CSV table of C-alpha atoms in Angstrom, one decimal:
chain,number,residue,atom,x,y,z
A,9,ASN,CA,-8.8,-6.5,18.0
A,10,ALA,CA,-10.4,-4.9,15.0
A,11,GLY,CA,-7.3,-3.4,13.6
A,12,VAL,CA,-8.0,-0.6,11.2
A,13,THR,CA,-11.6,0.1,10.4
A,14,GLN,CA,-12.9,2.5,7.7
A,15,THR,CA,-16.2,3.9,7.2
A,16,PRO,CA,-18.3,4.2,5.1
A,17,LYS,CA,-17.5,1.1,2.6
A,18,PHE,CA,-19.1,2.4,-0.4
A,19,GLN,CA,-20.3,6.0,-1.3
A,20,VAL,CA,-21.9,7.6,-4.2
A,21,LEU,CA,-21.4,11.6,-4.5
A,22,LYS,CA,-22.6,14.2,-7.0
A,23,THR,CA,-19.9,16.4,-8.3
A,24,GLY,CA,-19.5,19.4,-5.8
A,25,GLN,CA,-20.7,17.4,-2.7
A,26,SER,CA,-18.7,17.2,0.3
A,27,MET,CA,-17.8,14.2,2.5
A,28,THR,CA,-15.8,12.7,5.2
A,29,LEU,CA,-13.9,9.2,5.3
A,30,GLN,CA,-13.4,8.0,8.8
A,31,CYS,CA,-10.8,5.6,9.9
A,32,ALA,CA,-9.9,4.2,13.3
A,33,GLN,CA,-7.1,1.9,14.4
A,34,ASP,CA,-7.2,0.1,17.7
A,35,MET,CA,-3.2,-1.0,17.8
A,36,ASN,CA,-1.9,2.0,19.6
A,37,HIS,CA,0.2,2.7,16.2
A,38,ASN,CA,1.6,6.5,16.0
A,39,SER,CA,1.7,6.6,12.1
A,40,MET,CA,-1.7,6.7,10.0
A,41,TYR,CA,-1.9,7.1,6.2
A,42,TRP,CA,-4.7,7.7,3.3
A,43,TYR,CA,-3.9,6.0,0.0
A,44,ARG,CA,-6.2,6.0,-3.2
A,45,GLN,CA,-5.9,2.9,-5.7
A,46,ASP,CA,-6.9,3.7,-9.1
A,47,PRO,CA,-6.7,0.8,-11.8
A,48,GLY,CA,-3.1,0.7,-13.0
A,49,MET,CA,-1.9,3.2,-10.7
A,50,GLY,CA,-1.1,1.1,-7.5
A,51,LEU,CA,-1.4,2.8,-4.3
A,52,ARG,CA,-0.6,6.6,-3.8
A,53,LEU,CA,-0.2,8.3,-0.8
A,54,ILE,CA,-2.6,11.3,-0.4
A,55,TYR,CA,-1.8,12.3,3.3
A,56,TYR,CA,0.1,10.9,6.3
A,57,SER,CA,0.3,11.7,10.0
A,58,ALA,CA,3.6,10.6,11.3
A,59,SER,CA,2.1,10.9,15.0
A,60,GLU,CA,-0.7,12.6,16.8
A,61,GLY,CA,-0.7,16.2,16.2
A,62,THR,CA,1.1,16.1,12.7
A,63,THR,CA,-0.2,15.6,9.3
A,64,ASP,CA,1.9,15.9,5.9
A,65,LYS,CA,1.0,15.9,2.2
A,66,GLY,CA,1.8,12.7,0.5
A,67,GLU,CA,2.0,12.2,-3.5
A,68,VAL,CA,-1.6,13.3,-4.5
A,69,PRO,CA,-3.1,15.7,-2.0
A,70,ASN,CA,-4.9,18.2,-4.0
A,71,GLY,CA,-8.5,18.2,-3.6
A,72,TYR,CA,-8.2,16.6,0.0
A,73,ASN,CA,-7.9,17.7,3.7
A,74,VAL,CA,-7.1,15.5,6.7
A,75,SER,CA,-7.5,15.5,10.6
A,76,ARG,CA,-5.8,13.5,13.1
A,77,LEU,CA,-8.5,13.8,15.7
A,78,ASN,CA,-6.4,12.0,18.3
A,79,LYS,CA,-4.1,8.9,18.2
A,80,ARG,CA,-6.7,6.3,17.0
A,81,GLU,CA,-8.6,8.3,14.3
A,82,PHE,CA,-7.7,9.9,11.2
A,83,SER,CA,-10.3,11.3,8.7
A,84,LEU,CA,-10.2,12.3,5.1
A,85,ARG,CA,-12.3,15.1,3.8
A,86,LEU,CA,-13.3,15.8,0.4
A,87,GLU,CA,-14.7,19.6,0.3
A,88,SER,CA,-16.1,19.6,-3.2
A,89,ALA,CA,-16.0,16.1,-4.7
A,90,ALA,CA,-14.8,15.7,-8.6
A,91,PRO,CA,-15.5,12.7,-10.8
A,92,SER,CA,-11.5,12.4,-10.7
A,93,GLN,CA,-11.8,11.4,-7.1
A,94,THR,CA,-13.6,8.3,-8.2
A,95,SER,CA,-11.3,5.5,-6.4
A,96,VAL,CA,-10.8,3.0,-3.7
A,97,TYR,CA,-9.6,4.6,-0.5
A,98,PHE,CA,-7.3,2.9,1.8
A,99,CYS,CA,-6.4,3.9,5.4
A,100,ALA,CA,-3.3,2.5,6.8
A,101,SER,CA,-1.3,2.3,9.9
A,102,SER,CA,2.1,1.5,11.4
A,103,VAL,CA,3.8,1.3,14.7
A,104,GLN,CA,6.2,4.5,13.7
A,105,GLY,CA,6.9,5.5,10.4
A,106,PHE,CA,7.1,4.0,7.0
A,107,ASN,CA,10.2,2.4,7.7
A,108,THR,CA,9.8,0.7,11.0
A,109,GLY,CA,7.5,-2.3,9.5
A,110,GLU,CA,4.4,-3.4,8.4
A,111,LEU,CA,1.4,-1.4,7.3
A,112,PHE,CA,-2.0,-2.4,8.5
A,113,PHE,CA,-4.7,-1.6,6.0
A,114,GLY,CA,-8.2,-1.0,6.3
A,115,GLU,CA,-10.8,-2.8,4.0
A,116,GLY,CA,-11.1,0.1,1.8
A,117,SER,CA,-14.0,2.5,0.8
A,118,ARG,CA,-14.9,2.9,-2.7
A,119,LEU,CA,-16.2,6.2,-3.6
A,120,THR,CA,-17.9,7.1,-6.9
A,121,VAL,CA,-18.3,10.5,-7.9
A,122,LEU,CA,-21.1,11.2,-10.6
B,9,GLY,CA,10.8,11.9,-3.9
B,10,GLU,CA,11.6,8.3,-4.4
B,11,ASN,CA,10.6,6.6,-7.6
B,12,VAL,CA,10.0,2.9,-7.5
B,13,GLU,CA,9.4,1.1,-10.8
B,14,GLN,CA,8.1,-2.2,-10.7
B,15,HIS,CA,8.1,-4.9,-13.7
B,16,PRO,CA,6.4,-6.7,-15.1
B,17,SER,CA,2.9,-5.2,-14.7
B,18,THR,CA,1.2,-8.9,-15.4
B,19,LEU,CA,2.7,-12.1,-15.1
B,20,SER,CA,1.4,-15.5,-15.9
B,21,VAL,CA,2.7,-18.9,-15.0
B,22,GLN,CA,1.7,-22.5,-14.8
B,23,GLU,CA,0.8,-23.8,-11.4
B,24,GLY,CA,4.3,-25.1,-10.1
B,25,ASP,CA,6.5,-22.8,-11.9
B,26,SER,CA,8.3,-20.0,-10.4
B,27,ALA,CA,7.4,-16.3,-10.5
B,28,VAL,CA,9.9,-13.4,-10.1
B,29,ILE,CA,8.7,-9.9,-9.9
B,30,LYS,CA,11.5,-7.3,-9.7
B,31,CYS,CA,11.5,-3.6,-8.2
B,32,THR,CA,14.3,-0.8,-8.9
B,33,TYR,CA,14.4,2.7,-6.6
B,34,SER,CA,16.7,5.6,-6.9
B,35,ASP,CA,17.4,6.8,-3.4
B,36,SER,CA,20.3,5.4,-2.0
B,37,ALA,CA,19.3,5.8,1.5
B,38,SER,CA,16.4,3.7,1.0
B,39,ASN,CA,17.0,0.8,4.0
B,40,TYR,CA,13.5,-1.0,3.8
B,41,PHE,CA,11.8,-3.0,1.2
B,42,PRO,CA,8.5,-4.5,1.7
B,43,TRP,CA,6.2,-6.6,-0.6
B,44,TYR,CA,2.5,-6.5,-0.5
B,45,LYS,CA,-0.3,-8.8,-1.8
B,46,GLN,CA,-3.8,-7.8,-2.6
B,47,GLU,CA,-6.1,-10.4,-3.6
B,48,LEU,CA,-9.0,-9.5,-5.4
B,49,GLY,CA,-11.4,-7.0,-3.7
B,50,LYS,CA,-9.4,-7.0,-0.5
B,51,ARG,CA,-7.0,-4.9,1.1
B,52,PRO,CA,-3.0,-5.4,0.8
B,53,GLN,CA,-1.2,-7.3,3.2
B,54,LEU,CA,2.5,-7.5,4.2
B,55,ILE,CA,3.9,-10.9,2.8
B,56,ILE,CA,7.8,-10.4,3.3
B,57,ASP,CA,10.1,-7.5,3.9
B,58,ILE,CA,13.7,-6.9,3.9
B,59,ARG,CA,16.3,-4.3,5.2
B,60,SER,CA,19.5,-2.9,3.4
B,61,ASN,CA,21.9,-5.1,6.1
B,62,VAL,CA,20.4,-8.2,4.6
B,63,GLY,CA,21.0,-9.5,1.0
B,64,GLU,CA,18.3,-12.1,0.8
B,65,LYS,CA,15.1,-13.5,3.2
B,66,LYS,CA,13.0,-16.6,2.8
B,67,ASP,CA,10.0,-17.6,4.1
B,68,GLN,CA,8.5,-20.9,2.9
B,69,ARG,CA,7.9,-20.5,-0.7
B,70,ILE,CA,8.5,-16.6,-1.0
B,71,ALA,CA,12.0,-15.1,-1.0
B,72,VAL,CA,13.2,-11.5,-1.7
B,73,THR,CA,16.7,-10.7,-2.9
B,74,LEU,CA,18.2,-7.3,-2.5
B,75,ASN,CA,21.0,-5.6,-4.5
B,76,LYS,CA,22.0,-2.5,-3.2
B,77,THR,CA,24.6,-1.7,-5.7
B,78,ALA,CA,22.1,-2.1,-8.5
B,79,LYS,CA,19.5,-0.5,-6.5
B,80,HIS,CA,16.8,-3.5,-7.3
B,81,PHE,CA,15.4,-5.9,-5.3
B,82,SER,CA,13.1,-9.1,-6.4
B,83,LEU,CA,10.4,-11.3,-5.1
B,84,HIS,CA,10.5,-15.2,-5.8
B,85,ILE,CA,7.7,-17.2,-5.4
B,86,THR,CA,8.5,-21.0,-6.1
B,87,GLU,CA,6.4,-23.9,-6.7
B,88,THR,CA,3.3,-21.3,-7.4
B,89,GLN,CA,-0.1,-22.5,-6.6
B,90,PRO,CA,-3.6,-20.8,-7.8
B,91,GLU,CA,-3.9,-19.1,-4.5
B,92,ASP,CA,-0.9,-17.1,-5.0
B,93,SER,CA,-3.0,-15.2,-8.0
B,94,ALA,CA,-3.0,-11.6,-6.8
B,95,VAL,CA,-1.6,-8.1,-7.2
B,96,TYR,CA,2.0,-7.6,-5.8
B,97,PHE,CA,3.1,-4.3,-4.6
B,98,CYS,CA,6.8,-3.5,-3.7
B,99,ALA,CA,7.7,-0.3,-1.7
B,100,ALA,CA,10.8,1.6,-0.8
B,101,ARG,CA,11.6,4.5,1.5
B,102,GLY,CA,11.1,7.9,0.6
B,103,ASP,CA,7.3,9.4,0.3
B,104,MET,CA,6.1,5.6,1.2
B,105,ARG,CA,5.6,5.2,-2.5
B,106,PHE,CA,4.5,1.9,-4.0
B,107,GLY,CA,5.3,0.5,-7.0
B,108,ALA,CA,2.6,0.2,-9.5
B,109,GLY,CA,1.9,-3.3,-9.0
B,110,THR,CA,2.2,-6.5,-10.7
B,111,ARG,CA,-1.0,-8.8,-11.5
B,112,LEU,CA,0.4,-12.5,-11.1
B,113,THR,CA,-2.1,-15.3,-12.6
B,114,VAL,CA,-1.3,-18.8,-11.9
B,115,LYS,CA,-3.0,-21.3,-14.1
B,116,PRO,CA,-3.9,-24.5,-12.7
């Protein structure tokens, strides 16, 4: 099993460009999450999907959109990138909801917006 | 949403010493408290977790204690080793929020 796979691992964008971060899990998990990590700020939740067909805003959703394409895949889209979105993005999944146990994280995607 | 405060933000210890990291939370309904370890350049990984019906849980050199009355829980690492050097994050129920993290450095 590959676990949680994110692509791309690195990306450089210019201000105003758009891009989509892809995430897929092969553990048959119901819940999936997108976090961003900035120095000194810990992990902040952008959006989550408790189950296939549902998505909800997290702590810092502005400037992002998500799509739960199917049970395996959860993508994060930046429609018009801004320098403030320079960060490391982590996708994660869990069996069912945050309280049911371990979050499994992907390797992260480092995004730089110039 | 849930506020999770984590202290200290940095911690430096000598190899073999103990390290303690503390988190406080505000939501009385919180019932699940995990700790994650993130080595430099890697993904966070769960190292230990505790549920509200238990006061303490141990796994070899790592332990977590929970005080529901005071609304805080702590990570204890005994006999620290250089490979324990990492950033540690706590979390609590409610908006799936993490603490800001503690950078632990174990000096050989």
